[in-house]
mmCIF file of C-alpha atoms in Angstrom:
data_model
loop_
_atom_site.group_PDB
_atom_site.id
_atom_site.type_symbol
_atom_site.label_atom_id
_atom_site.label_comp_id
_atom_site.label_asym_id
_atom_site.label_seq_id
_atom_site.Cartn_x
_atom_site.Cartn_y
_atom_site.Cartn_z
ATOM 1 C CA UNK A 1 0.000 0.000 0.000
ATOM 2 C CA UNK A 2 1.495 3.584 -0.647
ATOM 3 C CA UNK A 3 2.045 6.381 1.064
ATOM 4 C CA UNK A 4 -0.963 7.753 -0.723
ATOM 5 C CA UNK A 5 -3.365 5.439 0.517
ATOM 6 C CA UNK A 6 -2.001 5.356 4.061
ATOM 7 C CA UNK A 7 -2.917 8.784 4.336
ATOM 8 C CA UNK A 8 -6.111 8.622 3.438
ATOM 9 C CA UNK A 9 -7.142 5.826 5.192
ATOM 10 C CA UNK A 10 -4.977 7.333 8.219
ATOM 11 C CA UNK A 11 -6.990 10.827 7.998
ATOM 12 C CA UNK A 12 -10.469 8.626 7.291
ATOM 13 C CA UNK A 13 -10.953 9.862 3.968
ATOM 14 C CA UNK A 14 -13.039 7.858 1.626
ATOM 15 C CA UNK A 15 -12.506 9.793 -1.328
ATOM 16 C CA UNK A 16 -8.692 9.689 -3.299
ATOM 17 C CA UNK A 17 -9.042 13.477 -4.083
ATOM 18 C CA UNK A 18 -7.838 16.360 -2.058
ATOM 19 C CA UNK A 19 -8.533 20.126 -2.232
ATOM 20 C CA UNK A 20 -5.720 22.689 -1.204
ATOM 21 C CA UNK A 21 -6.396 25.933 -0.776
ATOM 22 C CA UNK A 22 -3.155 28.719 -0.931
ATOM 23 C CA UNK A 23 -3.315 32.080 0.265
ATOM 24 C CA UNK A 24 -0.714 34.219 -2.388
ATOM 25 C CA UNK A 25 0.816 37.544 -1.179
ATOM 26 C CA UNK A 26 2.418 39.452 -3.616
ATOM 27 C CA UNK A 27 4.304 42.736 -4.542
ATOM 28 C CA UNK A 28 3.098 43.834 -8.239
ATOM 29 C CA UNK A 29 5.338 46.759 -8.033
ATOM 30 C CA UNK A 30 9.235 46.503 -7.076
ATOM 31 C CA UNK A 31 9.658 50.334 -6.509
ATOM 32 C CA UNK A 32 6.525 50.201 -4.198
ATOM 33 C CA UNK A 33 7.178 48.603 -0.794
ATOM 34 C CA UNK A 34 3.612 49.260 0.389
ATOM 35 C CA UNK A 35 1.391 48.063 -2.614
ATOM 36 C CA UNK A 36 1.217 44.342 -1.336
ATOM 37 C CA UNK A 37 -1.895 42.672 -3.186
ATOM 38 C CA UNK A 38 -3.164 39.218 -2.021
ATOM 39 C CA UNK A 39 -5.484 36.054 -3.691
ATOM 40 C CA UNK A 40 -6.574 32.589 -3.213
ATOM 41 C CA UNK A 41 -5.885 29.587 -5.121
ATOM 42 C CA UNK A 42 -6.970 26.632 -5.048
ATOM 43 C CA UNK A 43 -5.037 23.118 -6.186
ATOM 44 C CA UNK A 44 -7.293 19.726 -6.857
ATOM 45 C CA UNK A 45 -5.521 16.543 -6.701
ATOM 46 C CA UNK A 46 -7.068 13.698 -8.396
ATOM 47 C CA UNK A 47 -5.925 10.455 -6.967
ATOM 48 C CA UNK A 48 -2.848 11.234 -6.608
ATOM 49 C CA UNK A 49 -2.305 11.206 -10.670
ATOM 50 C CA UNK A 50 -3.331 14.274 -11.771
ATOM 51 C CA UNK A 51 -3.919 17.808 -10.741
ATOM 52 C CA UNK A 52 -5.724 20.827 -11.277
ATOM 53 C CA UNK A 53 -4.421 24.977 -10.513
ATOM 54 C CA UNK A 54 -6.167 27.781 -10.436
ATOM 55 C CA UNK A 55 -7.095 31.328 -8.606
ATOM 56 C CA UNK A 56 -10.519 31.056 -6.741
ATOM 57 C CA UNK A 57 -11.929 33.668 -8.868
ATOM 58 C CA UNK A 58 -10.776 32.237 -12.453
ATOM 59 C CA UNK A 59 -12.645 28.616 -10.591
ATOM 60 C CA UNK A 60 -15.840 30.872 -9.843
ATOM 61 C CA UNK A 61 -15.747 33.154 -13.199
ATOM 62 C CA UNK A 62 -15.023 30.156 -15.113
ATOM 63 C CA UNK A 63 -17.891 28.050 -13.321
ATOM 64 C CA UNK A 64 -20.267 31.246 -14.686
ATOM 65 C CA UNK A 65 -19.311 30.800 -18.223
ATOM 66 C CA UNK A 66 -20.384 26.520 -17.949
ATOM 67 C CA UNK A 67 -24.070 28.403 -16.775
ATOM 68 C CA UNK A 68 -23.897 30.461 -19.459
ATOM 69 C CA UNK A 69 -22.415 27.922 -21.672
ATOM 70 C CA UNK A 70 -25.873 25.296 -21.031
ATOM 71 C CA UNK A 71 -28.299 28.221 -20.957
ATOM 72 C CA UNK A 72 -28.472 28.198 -17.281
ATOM 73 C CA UNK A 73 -27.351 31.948 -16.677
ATOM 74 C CA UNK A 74 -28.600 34.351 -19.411
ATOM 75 C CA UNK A 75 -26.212 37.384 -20.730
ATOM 76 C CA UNK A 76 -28.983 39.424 -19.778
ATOM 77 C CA UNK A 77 -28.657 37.885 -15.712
ATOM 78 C CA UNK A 78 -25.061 38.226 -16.496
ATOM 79 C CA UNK A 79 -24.717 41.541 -16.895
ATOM 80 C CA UNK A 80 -27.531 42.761 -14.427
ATOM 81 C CA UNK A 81 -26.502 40.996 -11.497
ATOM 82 C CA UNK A 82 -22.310 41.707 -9.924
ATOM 83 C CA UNK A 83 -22.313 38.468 -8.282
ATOM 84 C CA UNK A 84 -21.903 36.711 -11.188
ATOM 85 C CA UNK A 85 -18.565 38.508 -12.359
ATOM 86 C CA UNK A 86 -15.548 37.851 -10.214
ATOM 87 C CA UNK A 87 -11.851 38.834 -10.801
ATOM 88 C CA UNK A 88 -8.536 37.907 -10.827
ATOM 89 C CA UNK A 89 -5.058 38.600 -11.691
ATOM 90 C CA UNK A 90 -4.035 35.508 -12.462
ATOM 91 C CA UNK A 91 -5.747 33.882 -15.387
ATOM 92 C CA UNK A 92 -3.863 31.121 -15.785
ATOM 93 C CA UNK A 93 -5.887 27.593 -15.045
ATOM 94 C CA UNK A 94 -2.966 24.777 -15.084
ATOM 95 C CA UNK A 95 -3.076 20.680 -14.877
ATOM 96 C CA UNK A 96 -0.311 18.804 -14.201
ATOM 97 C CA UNK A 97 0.380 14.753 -14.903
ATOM 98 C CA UNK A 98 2.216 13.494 -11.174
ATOM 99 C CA UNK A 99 3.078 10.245 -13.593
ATOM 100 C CA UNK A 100 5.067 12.150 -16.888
ATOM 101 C CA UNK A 101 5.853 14.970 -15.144
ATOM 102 C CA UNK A 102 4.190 17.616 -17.535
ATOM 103 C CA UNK A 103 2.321 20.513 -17.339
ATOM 104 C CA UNK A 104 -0.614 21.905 -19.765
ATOM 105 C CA UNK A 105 -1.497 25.408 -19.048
ATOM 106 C CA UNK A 106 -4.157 27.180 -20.354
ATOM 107 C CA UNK A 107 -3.662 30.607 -19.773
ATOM 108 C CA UNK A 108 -5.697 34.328 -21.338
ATOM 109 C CA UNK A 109 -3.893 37.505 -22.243
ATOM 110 C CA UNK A 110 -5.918 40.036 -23.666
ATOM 111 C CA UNK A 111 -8.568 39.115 -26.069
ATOM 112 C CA UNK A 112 -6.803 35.879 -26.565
ATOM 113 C CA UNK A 113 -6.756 32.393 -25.435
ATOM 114 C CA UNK A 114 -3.435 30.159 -25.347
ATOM 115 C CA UNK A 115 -2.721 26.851 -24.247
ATOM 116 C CA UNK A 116 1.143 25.613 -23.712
ATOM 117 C CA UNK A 117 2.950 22.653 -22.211
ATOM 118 C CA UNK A 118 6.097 22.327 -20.334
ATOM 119 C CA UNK A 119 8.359 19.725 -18.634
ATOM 120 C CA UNK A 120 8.994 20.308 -14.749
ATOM 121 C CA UNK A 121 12.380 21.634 -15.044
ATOM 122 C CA UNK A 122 12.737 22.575 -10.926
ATOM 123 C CA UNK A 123 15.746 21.025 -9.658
ATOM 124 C CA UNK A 124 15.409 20.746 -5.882
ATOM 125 C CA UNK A 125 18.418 21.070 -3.105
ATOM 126 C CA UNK A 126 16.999 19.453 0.021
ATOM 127 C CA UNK A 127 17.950 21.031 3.395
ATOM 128 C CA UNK A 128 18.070 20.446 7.074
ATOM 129 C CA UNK A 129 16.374 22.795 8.827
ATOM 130 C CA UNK A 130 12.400 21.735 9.912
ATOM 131 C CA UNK A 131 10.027 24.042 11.039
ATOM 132 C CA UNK A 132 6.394 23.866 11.532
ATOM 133 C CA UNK A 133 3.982 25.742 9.131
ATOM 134 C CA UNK A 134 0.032 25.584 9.221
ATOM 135 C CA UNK A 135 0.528 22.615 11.560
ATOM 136 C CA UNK A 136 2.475 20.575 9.732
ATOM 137 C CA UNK A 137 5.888 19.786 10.498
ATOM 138 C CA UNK A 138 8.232 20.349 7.300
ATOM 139 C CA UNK A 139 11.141 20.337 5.763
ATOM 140 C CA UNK A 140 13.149 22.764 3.940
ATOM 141 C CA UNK A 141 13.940 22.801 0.201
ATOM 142 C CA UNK A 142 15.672 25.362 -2.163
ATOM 143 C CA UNK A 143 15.005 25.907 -6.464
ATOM 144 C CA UNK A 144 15.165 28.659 -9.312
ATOM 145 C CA UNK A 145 12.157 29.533 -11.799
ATOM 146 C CA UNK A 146 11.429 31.870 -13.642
ATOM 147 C CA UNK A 147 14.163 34.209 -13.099
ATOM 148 C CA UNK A 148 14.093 34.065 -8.840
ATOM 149 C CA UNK A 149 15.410 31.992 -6.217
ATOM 150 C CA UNK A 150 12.898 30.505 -3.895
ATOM 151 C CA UNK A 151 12.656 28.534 -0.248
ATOM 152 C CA UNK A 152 9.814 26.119 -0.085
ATOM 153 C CA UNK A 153 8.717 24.073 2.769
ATOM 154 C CA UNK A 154 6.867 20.808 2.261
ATOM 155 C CA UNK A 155 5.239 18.238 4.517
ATOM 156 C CA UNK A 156 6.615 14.682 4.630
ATOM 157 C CA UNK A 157 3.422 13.448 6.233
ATOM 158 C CA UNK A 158 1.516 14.793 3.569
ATOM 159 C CA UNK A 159 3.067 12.416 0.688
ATOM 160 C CA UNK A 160 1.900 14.060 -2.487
ATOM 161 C CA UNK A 161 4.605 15.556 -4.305
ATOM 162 C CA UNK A 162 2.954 18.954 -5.513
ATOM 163 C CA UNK A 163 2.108 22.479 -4.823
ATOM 164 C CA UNK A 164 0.891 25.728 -5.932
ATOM 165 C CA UNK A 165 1.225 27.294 -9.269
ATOM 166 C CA UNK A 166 4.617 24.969 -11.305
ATOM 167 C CA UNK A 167 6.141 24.552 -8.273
ATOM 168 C CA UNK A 168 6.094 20.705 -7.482
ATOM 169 C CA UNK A 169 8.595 17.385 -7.261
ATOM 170 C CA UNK A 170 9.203 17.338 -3.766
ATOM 171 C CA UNK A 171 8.347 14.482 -1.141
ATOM 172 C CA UNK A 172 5.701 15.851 0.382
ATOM 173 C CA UNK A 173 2.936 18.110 -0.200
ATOM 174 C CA UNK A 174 4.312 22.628 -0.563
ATOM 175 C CA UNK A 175 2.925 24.145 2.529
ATOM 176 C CA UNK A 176 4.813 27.247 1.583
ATOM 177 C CA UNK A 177 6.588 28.326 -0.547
ATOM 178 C CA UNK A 178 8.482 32.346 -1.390
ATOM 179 C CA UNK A 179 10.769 33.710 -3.499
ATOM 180 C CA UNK A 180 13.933 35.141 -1.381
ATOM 181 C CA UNK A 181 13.027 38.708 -1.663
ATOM 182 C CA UNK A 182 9.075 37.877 -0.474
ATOM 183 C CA UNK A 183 7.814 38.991 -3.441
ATOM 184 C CA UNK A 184 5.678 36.002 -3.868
ATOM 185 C CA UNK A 185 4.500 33.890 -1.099
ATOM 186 C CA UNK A 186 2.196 31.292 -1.311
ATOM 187 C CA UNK A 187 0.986 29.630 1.881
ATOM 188 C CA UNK A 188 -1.609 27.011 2.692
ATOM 189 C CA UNK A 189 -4.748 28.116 4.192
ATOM 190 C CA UNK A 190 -6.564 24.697 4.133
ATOM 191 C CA UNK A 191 -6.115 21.237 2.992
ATOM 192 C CA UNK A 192 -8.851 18.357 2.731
ATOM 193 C CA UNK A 193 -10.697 15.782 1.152
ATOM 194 C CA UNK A 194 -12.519 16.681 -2.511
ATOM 195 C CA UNK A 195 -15.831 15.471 -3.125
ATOM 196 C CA UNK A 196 -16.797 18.019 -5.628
ATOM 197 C CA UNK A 197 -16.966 18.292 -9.204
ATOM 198 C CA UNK A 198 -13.954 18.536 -10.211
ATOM 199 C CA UNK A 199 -12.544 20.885 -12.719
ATOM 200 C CA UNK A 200 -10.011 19.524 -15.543
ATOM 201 C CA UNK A 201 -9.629 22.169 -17.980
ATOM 202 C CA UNK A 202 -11.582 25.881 -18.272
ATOM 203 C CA UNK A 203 -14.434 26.648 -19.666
ATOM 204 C CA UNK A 204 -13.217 29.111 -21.126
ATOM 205 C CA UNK A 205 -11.450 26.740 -23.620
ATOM 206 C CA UNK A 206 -14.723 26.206 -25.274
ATOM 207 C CA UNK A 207 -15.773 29.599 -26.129
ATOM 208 C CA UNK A 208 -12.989 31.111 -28.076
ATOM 209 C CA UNK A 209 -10.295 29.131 -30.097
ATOM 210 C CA UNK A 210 -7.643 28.441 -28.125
ATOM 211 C CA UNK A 211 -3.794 28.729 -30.061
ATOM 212 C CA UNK A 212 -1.754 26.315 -28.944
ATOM 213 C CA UNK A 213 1.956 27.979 -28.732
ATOM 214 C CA UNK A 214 5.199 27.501 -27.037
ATOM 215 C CA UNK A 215 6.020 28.789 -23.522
ATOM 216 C CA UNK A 216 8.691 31.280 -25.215
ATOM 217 C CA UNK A 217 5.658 33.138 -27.203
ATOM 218 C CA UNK A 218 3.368 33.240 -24.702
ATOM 219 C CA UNK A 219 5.966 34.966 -22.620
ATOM 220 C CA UNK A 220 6.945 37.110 -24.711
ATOM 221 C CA UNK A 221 3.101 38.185 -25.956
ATOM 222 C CA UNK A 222 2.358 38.559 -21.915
ATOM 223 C CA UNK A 223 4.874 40.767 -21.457
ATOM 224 C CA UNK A 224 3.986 43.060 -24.373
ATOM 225 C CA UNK A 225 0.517 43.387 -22.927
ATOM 226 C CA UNK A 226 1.926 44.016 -19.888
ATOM 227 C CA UNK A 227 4.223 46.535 -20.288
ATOM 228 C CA UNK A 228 1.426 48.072 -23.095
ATOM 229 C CA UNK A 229 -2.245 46.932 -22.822
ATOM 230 C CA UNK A 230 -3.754 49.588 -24.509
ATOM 231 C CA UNK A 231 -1.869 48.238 -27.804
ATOM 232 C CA UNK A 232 -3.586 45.452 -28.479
ATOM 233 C CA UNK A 233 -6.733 46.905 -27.572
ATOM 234 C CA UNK A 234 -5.877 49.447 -30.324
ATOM 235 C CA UNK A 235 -4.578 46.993 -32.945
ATOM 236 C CA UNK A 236 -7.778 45.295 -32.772
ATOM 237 C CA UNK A 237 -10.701 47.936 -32.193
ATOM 238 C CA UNK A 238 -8.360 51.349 -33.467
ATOM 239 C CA UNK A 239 -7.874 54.783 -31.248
ATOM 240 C CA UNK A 240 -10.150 54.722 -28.217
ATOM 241 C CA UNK A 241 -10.854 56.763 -25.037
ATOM 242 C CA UNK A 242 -11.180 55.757 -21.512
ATOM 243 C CA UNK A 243 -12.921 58.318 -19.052
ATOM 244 C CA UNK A 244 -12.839 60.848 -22.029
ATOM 245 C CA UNK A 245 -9.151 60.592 -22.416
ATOM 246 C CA UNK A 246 -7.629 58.719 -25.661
ATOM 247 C CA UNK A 247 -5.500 55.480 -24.849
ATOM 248 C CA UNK A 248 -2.814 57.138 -27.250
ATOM 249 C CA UNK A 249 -2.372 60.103 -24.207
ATOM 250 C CA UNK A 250 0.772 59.213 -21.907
ATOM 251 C CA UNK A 251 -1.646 59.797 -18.641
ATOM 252 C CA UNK A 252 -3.414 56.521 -20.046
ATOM 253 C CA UNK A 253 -0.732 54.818 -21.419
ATOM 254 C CA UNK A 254 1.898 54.426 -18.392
ATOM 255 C CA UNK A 255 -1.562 53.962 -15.943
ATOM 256 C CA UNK A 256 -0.066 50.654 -15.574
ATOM 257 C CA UNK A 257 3.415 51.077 -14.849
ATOM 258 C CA UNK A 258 2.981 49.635 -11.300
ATOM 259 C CA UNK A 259 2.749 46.555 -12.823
ATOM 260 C CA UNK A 260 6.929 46.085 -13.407
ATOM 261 C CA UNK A 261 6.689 43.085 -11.217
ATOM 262 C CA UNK A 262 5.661 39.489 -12.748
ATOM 263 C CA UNK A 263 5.943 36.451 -10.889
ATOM 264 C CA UNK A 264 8.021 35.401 -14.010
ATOM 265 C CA UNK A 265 10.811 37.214 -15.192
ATOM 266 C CA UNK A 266 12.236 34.742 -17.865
ATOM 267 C CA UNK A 267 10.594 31.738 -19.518
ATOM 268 C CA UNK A 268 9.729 28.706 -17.900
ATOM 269 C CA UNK A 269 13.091 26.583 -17.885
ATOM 270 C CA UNK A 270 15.481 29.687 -18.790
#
């Protein structure tokens, strides 16, 4: 019997899926010590084989386009009613195969719709120091990504090696995990058995064509929107306003220049 099935038998769980959910606290802005932004995320593990990533409000705004999707929730209800819109930063919804080791992310920029796969390239250095995090007792571990160093700390009793967002491989389940400058921290808020429907690729997917593309051009399309949003907008609909004042007008075009702080700075496996 594994490890797996120890633990749920050990915790009385009847059901081989678990539910994590991860509180993220983050700095968009370098230059800006006090503009600290947080979100939750939830991961669903599926019998230990596969699992599922996303922010609670992509899960909930996604949910509202399957109602919309089967008629349930009309565009009219839609738009008349704010608590079927939620938001998020991160709009990213990402499964990843525990068996090959892959990733498939789905992830929207703009008025577009991508989808991308990539190998886990985190190569872990285990330490020695424990510590005890959300009640578990864990160990510590060191990687790169994405162009930052981070610590993570996993739980050995917990034996499911994954985590939040790409960062997985270890022997134990990521209780926390932060870059070294604590620019992004994710840390577990609650972890249990799943007995709900369980969600295995977005909505989304289905309502606009999805282009399938390498990690390198999705990065680099991201961070053109980033650093510019206004010029796609404009590429696709021509000059607009916003408030009265045209998206070509400095003012409107450098309203996001907060924004100099992605949790990626390279591509995936740079």
């Amino acid at each position: 019997m594994n490890l797996y099935l120890i633990l749920m038998l050990g915790l009385g769980f009847s059901t081989p899926n678990f539910q994590v959910r991860y509180r993220l606290v983050y700095q968009p802005d370098s230059t800006n010590l006090n503009n600290i932004k947080e979100e939750a995320f939830l991961l669903t593990i599926k019998e230990n084989k596969q699992s599922y990533f996303c922010s609670e409000g992509f899960w909930k705004a996604d949910s509202i386009q399957g109602l919309r999707r089967t008629g349930l929730l009309s565009a009219a209800e839609f738009m008349g009613d704010p608590k079927y819109r939620f938001r998020t930063a991160f709009r990213k919804f990402i499964t990843k195969s525990l068996e090959t080791k892959e990733s498939r992310i789905f992830e929207k920029i703009s008025f577009d719709q991508f989808e991308f796969s990539v190998p886990n390239h985190l190569k872990w250095e285990m330490g020695m120091e424990e510590d005890t995090i959300a009640g578990y007792a864990c160990v510590k571990a060191t990687t790169s990504f994405a162009g930052r160093d981070y610590v993570a700390w996993f739980a050995p009793e917990l034996p499911i090696p994954d985590g939040p967002y790409l960062f997985w491989g270890l022997p134990g389940l990521i209780v926390k995990i932060g870059d070294t400058r604590n620019q992004y921290v994710f840390t577990l808020e609650r972890f249990g058995a799943y007995t709900g429907l369980i969600k295995e690729w977005p909505e989304y997917a289905s309502r606009r064509k999805v282009m399938v593309a390498s990690a390198y051009k999705v990065f680099d399309y991201r961070e053109k929107d980033r650093k510019d949003p206004f010029g796609e907008i404009e590429r696709r609909l021509g000059p607009g306003t916003l408030g009265g004042v045209p998206t070509s007008d400095p003012s409107i075009r450098n309203s996001r220049a907060w924004d100099n702080n992605p949790l990626e700075l390279k591509v995936i496996g740079e």
